[in-house]
PDB file of C-alpha atoms and ligand atoms in Angstrom:
ATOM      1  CA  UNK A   1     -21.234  -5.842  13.738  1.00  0.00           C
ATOM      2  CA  UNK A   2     -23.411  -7.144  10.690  1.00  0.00           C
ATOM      3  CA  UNK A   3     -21.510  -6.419   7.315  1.00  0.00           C
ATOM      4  CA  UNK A   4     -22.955  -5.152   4.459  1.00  0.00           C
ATOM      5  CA  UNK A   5     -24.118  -8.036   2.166  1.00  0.00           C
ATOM      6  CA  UNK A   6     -22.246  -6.683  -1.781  1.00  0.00           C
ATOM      7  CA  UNK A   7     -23.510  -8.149  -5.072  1.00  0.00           C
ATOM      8  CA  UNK A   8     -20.958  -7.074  -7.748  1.00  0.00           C
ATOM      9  CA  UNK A   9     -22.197  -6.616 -11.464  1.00  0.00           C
ATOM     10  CA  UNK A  10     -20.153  -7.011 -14.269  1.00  0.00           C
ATOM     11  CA  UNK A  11     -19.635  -7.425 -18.269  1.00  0.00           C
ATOM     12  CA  UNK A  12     -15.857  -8.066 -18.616  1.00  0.00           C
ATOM     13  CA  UNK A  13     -12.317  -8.448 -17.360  1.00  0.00           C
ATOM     14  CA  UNK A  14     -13.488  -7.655 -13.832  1.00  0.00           C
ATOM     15  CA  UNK A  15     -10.664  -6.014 -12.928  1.00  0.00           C
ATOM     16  CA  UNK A  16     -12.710  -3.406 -10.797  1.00  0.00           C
ATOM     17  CA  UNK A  17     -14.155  -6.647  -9.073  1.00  0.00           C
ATOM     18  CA  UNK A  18     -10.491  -7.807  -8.359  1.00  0.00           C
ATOM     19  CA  UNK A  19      -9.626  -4.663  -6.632  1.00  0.00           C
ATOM     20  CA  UNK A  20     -12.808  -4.803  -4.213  1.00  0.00           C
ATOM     21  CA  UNK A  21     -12.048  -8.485  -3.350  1.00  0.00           C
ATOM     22  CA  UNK A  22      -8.702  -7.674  -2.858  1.00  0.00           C
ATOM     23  CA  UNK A  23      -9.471  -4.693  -0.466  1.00  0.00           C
ATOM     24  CA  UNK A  24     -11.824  -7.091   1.153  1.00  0.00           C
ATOM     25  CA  UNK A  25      -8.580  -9.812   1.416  1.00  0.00           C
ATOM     26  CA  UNK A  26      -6.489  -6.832   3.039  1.00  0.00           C
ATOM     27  CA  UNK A  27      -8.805  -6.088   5.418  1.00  0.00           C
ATOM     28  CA  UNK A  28      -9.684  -2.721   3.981  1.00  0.00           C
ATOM     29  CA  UNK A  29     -13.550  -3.343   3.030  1.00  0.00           C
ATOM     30  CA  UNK A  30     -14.442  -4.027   7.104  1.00  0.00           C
ATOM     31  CA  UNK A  31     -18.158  -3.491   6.669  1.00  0.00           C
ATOM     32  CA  UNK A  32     -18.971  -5.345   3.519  1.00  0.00           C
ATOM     33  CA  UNK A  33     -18.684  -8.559   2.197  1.00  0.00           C
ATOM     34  CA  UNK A  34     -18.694  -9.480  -1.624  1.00  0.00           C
ATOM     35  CA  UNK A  35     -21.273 -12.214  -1.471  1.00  0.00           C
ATOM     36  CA  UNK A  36     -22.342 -12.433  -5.247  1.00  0.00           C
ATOM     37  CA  UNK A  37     -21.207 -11.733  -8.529  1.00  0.00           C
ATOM     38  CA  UNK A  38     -23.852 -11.656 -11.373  1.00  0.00           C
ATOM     39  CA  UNK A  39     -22.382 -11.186 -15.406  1.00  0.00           C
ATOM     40  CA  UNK A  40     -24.568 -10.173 -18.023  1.00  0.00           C
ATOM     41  CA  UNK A  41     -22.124 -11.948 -20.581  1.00  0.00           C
ATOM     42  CA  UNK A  42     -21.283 -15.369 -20.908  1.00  0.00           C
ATOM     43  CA  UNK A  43     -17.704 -16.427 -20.555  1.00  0.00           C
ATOM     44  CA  UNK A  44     -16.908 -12.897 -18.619  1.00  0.00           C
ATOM     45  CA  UNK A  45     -13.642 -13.587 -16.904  1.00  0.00           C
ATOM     46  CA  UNK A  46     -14.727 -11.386 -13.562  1.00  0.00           C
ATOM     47  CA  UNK A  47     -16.698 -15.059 -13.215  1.00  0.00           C
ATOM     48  CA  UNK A  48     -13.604 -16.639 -12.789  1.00  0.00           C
ATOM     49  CA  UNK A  49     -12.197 -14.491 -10.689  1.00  0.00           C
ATOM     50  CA  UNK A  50     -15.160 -14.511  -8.423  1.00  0.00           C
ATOM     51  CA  UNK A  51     -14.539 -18.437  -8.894  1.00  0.00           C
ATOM     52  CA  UNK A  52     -11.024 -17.951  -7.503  1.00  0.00           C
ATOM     53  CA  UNK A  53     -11.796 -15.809  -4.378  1.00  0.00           C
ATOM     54  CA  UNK A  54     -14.760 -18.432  -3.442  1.00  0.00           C
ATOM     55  CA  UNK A  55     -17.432 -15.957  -3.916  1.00  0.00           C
ATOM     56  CA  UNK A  56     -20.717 -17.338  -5.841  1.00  0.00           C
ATOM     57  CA  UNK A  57     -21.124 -16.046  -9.540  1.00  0.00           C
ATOM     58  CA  UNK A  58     -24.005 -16.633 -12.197  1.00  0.00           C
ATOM     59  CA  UNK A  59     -24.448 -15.396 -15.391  1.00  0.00           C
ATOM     60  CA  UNK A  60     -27.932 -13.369 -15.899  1.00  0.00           C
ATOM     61  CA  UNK A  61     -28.596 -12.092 -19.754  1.00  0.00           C
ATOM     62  CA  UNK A  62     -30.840 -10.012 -21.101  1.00  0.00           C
ATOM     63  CA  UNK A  63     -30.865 -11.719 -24.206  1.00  0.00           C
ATOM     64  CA  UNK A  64     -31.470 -15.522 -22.813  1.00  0.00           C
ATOM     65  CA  UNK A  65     -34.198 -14.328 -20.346  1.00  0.00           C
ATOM     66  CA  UNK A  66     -36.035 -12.654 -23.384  1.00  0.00           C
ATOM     67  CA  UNK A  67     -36.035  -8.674 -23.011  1.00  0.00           C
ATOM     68  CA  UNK A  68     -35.512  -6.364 -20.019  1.00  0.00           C
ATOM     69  CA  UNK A  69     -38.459  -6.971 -17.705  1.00  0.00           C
ATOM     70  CA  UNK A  70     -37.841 -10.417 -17.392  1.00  0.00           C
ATOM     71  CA  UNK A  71     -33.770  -9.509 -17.174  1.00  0.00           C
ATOM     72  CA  UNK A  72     -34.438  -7.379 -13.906  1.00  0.00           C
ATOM     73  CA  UNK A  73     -36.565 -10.204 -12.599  1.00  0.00           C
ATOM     74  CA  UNK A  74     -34.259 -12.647 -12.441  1.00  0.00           C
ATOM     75  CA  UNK A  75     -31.787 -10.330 -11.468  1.00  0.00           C
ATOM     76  CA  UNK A  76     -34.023  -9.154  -8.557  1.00  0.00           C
ATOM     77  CA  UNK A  77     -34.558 -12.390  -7.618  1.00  0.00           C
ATOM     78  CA  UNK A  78     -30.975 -13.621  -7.572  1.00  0.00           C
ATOM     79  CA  UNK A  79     -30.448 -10.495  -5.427  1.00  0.00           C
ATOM     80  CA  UNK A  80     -33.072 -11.213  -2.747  1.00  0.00           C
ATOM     81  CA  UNK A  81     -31.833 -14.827  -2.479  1.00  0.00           C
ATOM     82  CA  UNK A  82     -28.719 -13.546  -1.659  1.00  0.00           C
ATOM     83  CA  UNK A  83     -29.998 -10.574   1.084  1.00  0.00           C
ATOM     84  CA  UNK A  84     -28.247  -8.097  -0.958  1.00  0.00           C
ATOM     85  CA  UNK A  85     -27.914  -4.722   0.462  1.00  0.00           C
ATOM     86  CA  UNK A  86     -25.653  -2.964  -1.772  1.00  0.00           C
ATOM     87  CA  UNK A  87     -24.883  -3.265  -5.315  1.00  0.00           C
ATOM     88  CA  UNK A  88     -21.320  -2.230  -6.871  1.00  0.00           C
ATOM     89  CA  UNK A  89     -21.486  -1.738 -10.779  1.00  0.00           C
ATOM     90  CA  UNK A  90     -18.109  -2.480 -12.152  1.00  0.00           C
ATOM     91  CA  UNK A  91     -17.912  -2.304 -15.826  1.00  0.00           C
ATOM     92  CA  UNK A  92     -21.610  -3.600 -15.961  1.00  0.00           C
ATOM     93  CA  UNK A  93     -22.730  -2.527 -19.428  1.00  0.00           C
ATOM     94  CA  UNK A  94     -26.388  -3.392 -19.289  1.00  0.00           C
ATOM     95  CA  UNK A  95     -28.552  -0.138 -18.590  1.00  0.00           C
ATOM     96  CA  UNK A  96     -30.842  -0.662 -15.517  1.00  0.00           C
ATOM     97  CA  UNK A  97     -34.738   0.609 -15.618  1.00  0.00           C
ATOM     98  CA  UNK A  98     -36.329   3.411 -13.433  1.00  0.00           C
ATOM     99  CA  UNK A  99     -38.481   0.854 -11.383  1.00  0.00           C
ATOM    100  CA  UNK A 100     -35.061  -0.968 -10.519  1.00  0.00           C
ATOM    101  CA  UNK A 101     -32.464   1.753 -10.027  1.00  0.00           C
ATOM    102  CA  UNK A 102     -35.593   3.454  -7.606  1.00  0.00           C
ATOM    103  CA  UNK A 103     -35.888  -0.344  -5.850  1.00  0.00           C
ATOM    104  CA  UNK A 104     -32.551   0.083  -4.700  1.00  0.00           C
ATOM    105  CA  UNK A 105     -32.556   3.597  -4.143  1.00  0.00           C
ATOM    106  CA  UNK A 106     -28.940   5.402  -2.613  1.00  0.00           C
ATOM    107  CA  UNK A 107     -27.540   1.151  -2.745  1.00  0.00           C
ATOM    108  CA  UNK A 108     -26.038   1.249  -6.387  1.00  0.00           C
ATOM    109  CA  UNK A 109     -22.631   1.946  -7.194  1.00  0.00           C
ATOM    110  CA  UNK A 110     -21.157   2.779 -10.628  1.00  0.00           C
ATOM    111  CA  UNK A 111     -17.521   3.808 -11.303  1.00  0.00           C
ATOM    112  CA  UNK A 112     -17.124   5.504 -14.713  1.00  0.00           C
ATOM    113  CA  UNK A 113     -14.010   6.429 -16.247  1.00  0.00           C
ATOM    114  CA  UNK A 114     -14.299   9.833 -16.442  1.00  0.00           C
ATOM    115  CA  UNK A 115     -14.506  13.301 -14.740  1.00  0.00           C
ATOM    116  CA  UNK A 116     -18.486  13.302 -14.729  1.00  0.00           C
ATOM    117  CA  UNK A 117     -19.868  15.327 -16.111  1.00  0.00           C
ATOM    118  CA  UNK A 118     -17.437  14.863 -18.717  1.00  0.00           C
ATOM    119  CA  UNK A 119     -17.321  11.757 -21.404  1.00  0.00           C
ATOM    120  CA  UNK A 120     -20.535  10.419 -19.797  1.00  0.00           C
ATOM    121  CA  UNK A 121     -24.093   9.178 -20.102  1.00  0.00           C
ATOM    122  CA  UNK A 122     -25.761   6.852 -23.071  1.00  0.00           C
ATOM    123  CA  UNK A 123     -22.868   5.377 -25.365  1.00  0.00           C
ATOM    124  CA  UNK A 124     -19.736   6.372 -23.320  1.00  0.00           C
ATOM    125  CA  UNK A 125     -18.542   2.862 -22.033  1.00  0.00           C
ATOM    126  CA  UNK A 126     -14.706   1.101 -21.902  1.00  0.00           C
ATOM    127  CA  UNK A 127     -12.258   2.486 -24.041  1.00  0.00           C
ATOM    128  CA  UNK A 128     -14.827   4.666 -25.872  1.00  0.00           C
ATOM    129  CA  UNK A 129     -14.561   7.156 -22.946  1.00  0.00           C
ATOM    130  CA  UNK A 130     -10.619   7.573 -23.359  1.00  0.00           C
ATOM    131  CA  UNK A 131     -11.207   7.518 -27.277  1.00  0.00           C
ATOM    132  CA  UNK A 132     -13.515  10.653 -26.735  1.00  0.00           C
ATOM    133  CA  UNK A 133     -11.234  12.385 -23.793  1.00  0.00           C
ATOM    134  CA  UNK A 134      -8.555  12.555 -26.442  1.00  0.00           C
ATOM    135  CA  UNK A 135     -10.532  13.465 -29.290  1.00  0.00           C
ATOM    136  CA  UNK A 136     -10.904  16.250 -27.297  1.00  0.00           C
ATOM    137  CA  UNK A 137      -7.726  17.225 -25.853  1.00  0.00           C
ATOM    138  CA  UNK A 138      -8.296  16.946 -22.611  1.00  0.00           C
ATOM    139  CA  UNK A 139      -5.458  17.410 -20.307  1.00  0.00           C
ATOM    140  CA  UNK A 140      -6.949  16.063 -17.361  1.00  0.00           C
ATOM    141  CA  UNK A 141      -9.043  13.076 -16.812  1.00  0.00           C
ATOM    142  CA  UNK A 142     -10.082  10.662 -14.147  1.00  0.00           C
ATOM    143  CA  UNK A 143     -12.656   8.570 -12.783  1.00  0.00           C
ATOM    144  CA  UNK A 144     -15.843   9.092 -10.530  1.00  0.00           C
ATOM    145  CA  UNK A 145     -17.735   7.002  -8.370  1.00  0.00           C
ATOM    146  CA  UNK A 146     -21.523   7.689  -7.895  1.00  0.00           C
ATOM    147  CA  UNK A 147     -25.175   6.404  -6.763  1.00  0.00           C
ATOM    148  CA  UNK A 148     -27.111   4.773 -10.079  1.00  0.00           C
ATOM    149  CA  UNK A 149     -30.184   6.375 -10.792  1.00  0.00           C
ATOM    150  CA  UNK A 150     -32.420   6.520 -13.795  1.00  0.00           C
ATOM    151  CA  UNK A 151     -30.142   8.964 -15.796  1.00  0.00           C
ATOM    152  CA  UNK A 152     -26.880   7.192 -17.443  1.00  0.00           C
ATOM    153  CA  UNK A 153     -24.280   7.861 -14.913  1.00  0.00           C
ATOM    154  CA  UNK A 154     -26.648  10.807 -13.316  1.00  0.00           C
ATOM    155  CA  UNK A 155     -26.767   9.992  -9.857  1.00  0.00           C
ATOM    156  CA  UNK A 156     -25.351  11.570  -6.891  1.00  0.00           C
ATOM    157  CA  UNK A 157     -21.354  11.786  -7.418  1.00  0.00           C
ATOM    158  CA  UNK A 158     -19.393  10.042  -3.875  1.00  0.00           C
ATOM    159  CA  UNK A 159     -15.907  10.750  -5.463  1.00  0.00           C
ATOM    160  CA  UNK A 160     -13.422  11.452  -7.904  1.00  0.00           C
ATOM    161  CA  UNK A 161     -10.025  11.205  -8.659  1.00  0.00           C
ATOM    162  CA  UNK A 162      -8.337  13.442 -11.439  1.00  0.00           C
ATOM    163  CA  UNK A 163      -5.298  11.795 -13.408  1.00  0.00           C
ATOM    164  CA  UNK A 164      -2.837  13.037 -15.737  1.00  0.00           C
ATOM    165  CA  UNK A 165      -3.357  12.652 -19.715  1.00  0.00           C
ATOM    166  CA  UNK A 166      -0.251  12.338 -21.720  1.00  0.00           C
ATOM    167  CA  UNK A 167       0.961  13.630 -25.178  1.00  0.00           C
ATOM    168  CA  UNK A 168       1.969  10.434 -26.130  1.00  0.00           C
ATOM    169  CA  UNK A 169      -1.794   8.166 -24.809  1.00  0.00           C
ATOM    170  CA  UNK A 170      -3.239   6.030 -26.593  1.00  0.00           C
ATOM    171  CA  UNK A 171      -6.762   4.938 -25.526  1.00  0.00           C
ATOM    172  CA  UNK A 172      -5.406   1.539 -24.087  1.00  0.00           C
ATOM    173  CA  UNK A 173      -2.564   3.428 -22.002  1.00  0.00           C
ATOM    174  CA  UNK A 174      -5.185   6.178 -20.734  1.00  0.00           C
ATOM    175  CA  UNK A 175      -7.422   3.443 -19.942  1.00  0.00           C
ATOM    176  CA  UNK A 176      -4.895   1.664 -17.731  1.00  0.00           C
ATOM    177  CA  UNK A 177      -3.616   4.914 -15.987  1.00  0.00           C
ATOM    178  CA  UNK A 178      -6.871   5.638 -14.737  1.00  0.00           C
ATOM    179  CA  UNK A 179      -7.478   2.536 -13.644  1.00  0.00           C
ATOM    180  CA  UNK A 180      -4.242   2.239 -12.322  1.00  0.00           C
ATOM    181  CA  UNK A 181      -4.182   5.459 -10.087  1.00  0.00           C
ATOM    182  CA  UNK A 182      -7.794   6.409  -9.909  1.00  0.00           C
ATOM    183  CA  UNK A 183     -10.973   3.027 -10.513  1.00  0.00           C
ATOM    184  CA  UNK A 184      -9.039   0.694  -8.386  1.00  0.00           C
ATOM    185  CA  UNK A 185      -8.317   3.065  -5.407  1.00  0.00           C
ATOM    186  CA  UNK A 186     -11.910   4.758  -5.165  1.00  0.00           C
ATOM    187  CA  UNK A 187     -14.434   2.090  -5.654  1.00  0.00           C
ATOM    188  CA  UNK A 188     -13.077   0.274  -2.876  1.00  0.00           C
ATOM    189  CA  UNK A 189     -13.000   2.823  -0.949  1.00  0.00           C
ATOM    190  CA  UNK A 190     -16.284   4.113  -1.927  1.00  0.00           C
ATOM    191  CA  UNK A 191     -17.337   0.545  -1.309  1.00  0.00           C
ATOM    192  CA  UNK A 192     -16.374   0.474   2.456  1.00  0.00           C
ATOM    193  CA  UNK A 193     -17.990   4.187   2.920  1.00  0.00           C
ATOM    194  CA  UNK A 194     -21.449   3.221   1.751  1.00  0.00           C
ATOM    195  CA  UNK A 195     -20.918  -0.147   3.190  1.00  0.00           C
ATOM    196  CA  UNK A 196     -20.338   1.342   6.719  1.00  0.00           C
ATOM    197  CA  UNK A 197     -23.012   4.136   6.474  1.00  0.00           C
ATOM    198  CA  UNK A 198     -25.420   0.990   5.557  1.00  0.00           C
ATOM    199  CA  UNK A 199     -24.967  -0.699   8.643  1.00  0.00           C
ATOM    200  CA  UNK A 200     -24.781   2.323  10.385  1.00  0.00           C
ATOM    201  CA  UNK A 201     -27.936   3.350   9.650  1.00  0.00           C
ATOM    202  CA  UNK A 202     -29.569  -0.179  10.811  1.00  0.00           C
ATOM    203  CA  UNK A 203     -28.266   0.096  13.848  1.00  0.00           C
ATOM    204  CA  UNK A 204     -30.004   3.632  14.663  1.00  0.00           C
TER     205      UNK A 204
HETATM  206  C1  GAR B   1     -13.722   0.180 -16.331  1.00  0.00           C
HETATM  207  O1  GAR B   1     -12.824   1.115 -16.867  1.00  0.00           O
HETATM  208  C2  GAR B   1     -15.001   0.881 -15.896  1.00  0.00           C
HETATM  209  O2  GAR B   1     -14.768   2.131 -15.340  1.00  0.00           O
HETATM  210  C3  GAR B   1     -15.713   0.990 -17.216  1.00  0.00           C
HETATM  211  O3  GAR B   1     -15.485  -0.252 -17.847  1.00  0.00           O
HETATM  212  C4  GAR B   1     -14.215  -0.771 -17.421  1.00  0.00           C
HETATM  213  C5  GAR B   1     -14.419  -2.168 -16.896  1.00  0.00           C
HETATM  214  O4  GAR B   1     -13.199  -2.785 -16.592  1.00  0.00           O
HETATM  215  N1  GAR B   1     -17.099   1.260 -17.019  1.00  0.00           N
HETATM  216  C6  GAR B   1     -17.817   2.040 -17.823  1.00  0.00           C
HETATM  217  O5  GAR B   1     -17.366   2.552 -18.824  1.00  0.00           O
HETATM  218  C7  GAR B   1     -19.264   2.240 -17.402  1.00  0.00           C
HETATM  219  N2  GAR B   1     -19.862   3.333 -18.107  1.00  0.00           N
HETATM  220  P1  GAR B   1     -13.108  -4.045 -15.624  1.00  0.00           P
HETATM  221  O6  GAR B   1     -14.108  -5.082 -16.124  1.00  0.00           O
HETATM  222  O7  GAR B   1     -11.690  -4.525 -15.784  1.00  0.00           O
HETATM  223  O8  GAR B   1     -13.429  -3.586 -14.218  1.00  0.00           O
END
C-alpha cells in the first residue's frame, strides 16, 4: 500500500523529528514516510539529523525570502516538489497564514507542550510554556497533539498525554519530562494515525 508522503517542519534541536524517524526505523510509522525536512533557521541541528537518517532537508526563511507571502511560496513549492501529503510541525516556530493552514486543510500536525487549552496560543513556545505552567502552579501538565488551523494551536485536538509536575521543576527539567513521557510517544503515534487514515481514504 502507498505510504503517506511526511514533510517535517522545524526551528531547533529536532528532537521531536528524531522520535518520528526513529518510529519510522522501528517499524512503528507503517503508513508514512518522512520524505522532507524544511527549517526556518539556519544552522538548526534537526538538519543534521535529517542529514543522518538520509532524509532530504533545506532551510526556508522568512527573513531571506523577504516577508511571509513569499515564505509560504517557497515553502509550498518545496512541498509540491516533494508530493507532500502530510505535514508534522515539530517545534516549528514560524506562524503559518489562513490561505496556507486552509491549503492543507485536516494534513498539519503540531505538538505543543501543554494541556491545550492551557499555556497556549500567540507567544507560548519552548521553555516559555513550562516557565508559565509553573508560574502558575500547575500540578499537572502535558502535551497535545492537534490539526493546525488559522488560530495558534486552535485546531482540532488528536491527543494528549498528562504528566506529572514536580515541587522541585525547573523549566528545563519540566521541559524534558514532557518530552520524555508525553511529545516523543504521541506525535509518532499521532503521525502513523493520520498517516494511515490518509491513505485510507485514497483508497475508498
Ligand atoms: C518541543 O517541546 C515542542 O513541543 C515545542 O518546542 C519544542 C521543540 O523541541 N513546540 C512549541 O512550543 C510550539 N508551540 P525539538 O526541536 O527538540 O523537537
Amino acid at each position: 500500500m502507498r505510504k503517506a508522503r511526511i514533510a517535517v517542519l522545524v526551528s531547533g534541536g529536532g528532537t521531536n523529528l528524531q522520535a518520528i524517524l526513529d518510529a519510522q526505523q522501528r517499524g512503528e510509522l507503517k503508513s508514512g514516510e518522512v520524505v522532507l525536512v524544511v527549517s526556518d533557521r539556519p544552522g538548526a541541528y534537526a538538519l543534521e539529523r535529517a542529514a543522518k537518517a538520509g532524509v532530504p532537508g533545506t532551510e526556508i526563511g522568512k527573513k531571506a525570502c523577504g516577508g511571509q507571502a513569499a515564505f509560504e511560496q517557497r515553502l509550498i513549492e518545496a512541498l509540491e516538489e516533494k508530493k507532500i501529503d502530510l505535514i508534522i510541525l515539530a517545534g516549528f516556530l514560524s506562524i503559518l497564514s489562513a490561505d496556507f493552514t486552509r491549503r492543507y486543510d485536516h494534513r498539519i500536525l503540531n505538538i505543543h507542550p501543554s494541556l491545550i487549552p492551557s499555556f497556549c496560543g500567540a507567544g507560548f513556545y519552548g521553555l516559555k510554556v513550562h516557565e508559565a505552567a509553573l508560574a502558575r502552579g500547575v500540578k499537572v501538565t502535558g502535551a497535545t497533539v492537534h490539526f493546525v488551523n488559522e488560530i495558534p494551536d486552535g485546531g482540532e485536538i488528536i491527543a494528549q498525554k498528562a504528566v506529572e509536575v514536580r515541587p522541585e521543576d525547573t523549566p528545563e527539567t519540566l521541559q524534558r519530562r514532557v518530552m520524555e513521557q508525553a511529545e516523543w510517544i504521541l506525535l509518532p503515534q499521532a503521525a502513523e494515525t493520520v498517516s494511515a487514515r490518509l491513505t485510507r481514504e485514497e483508497k475508498e
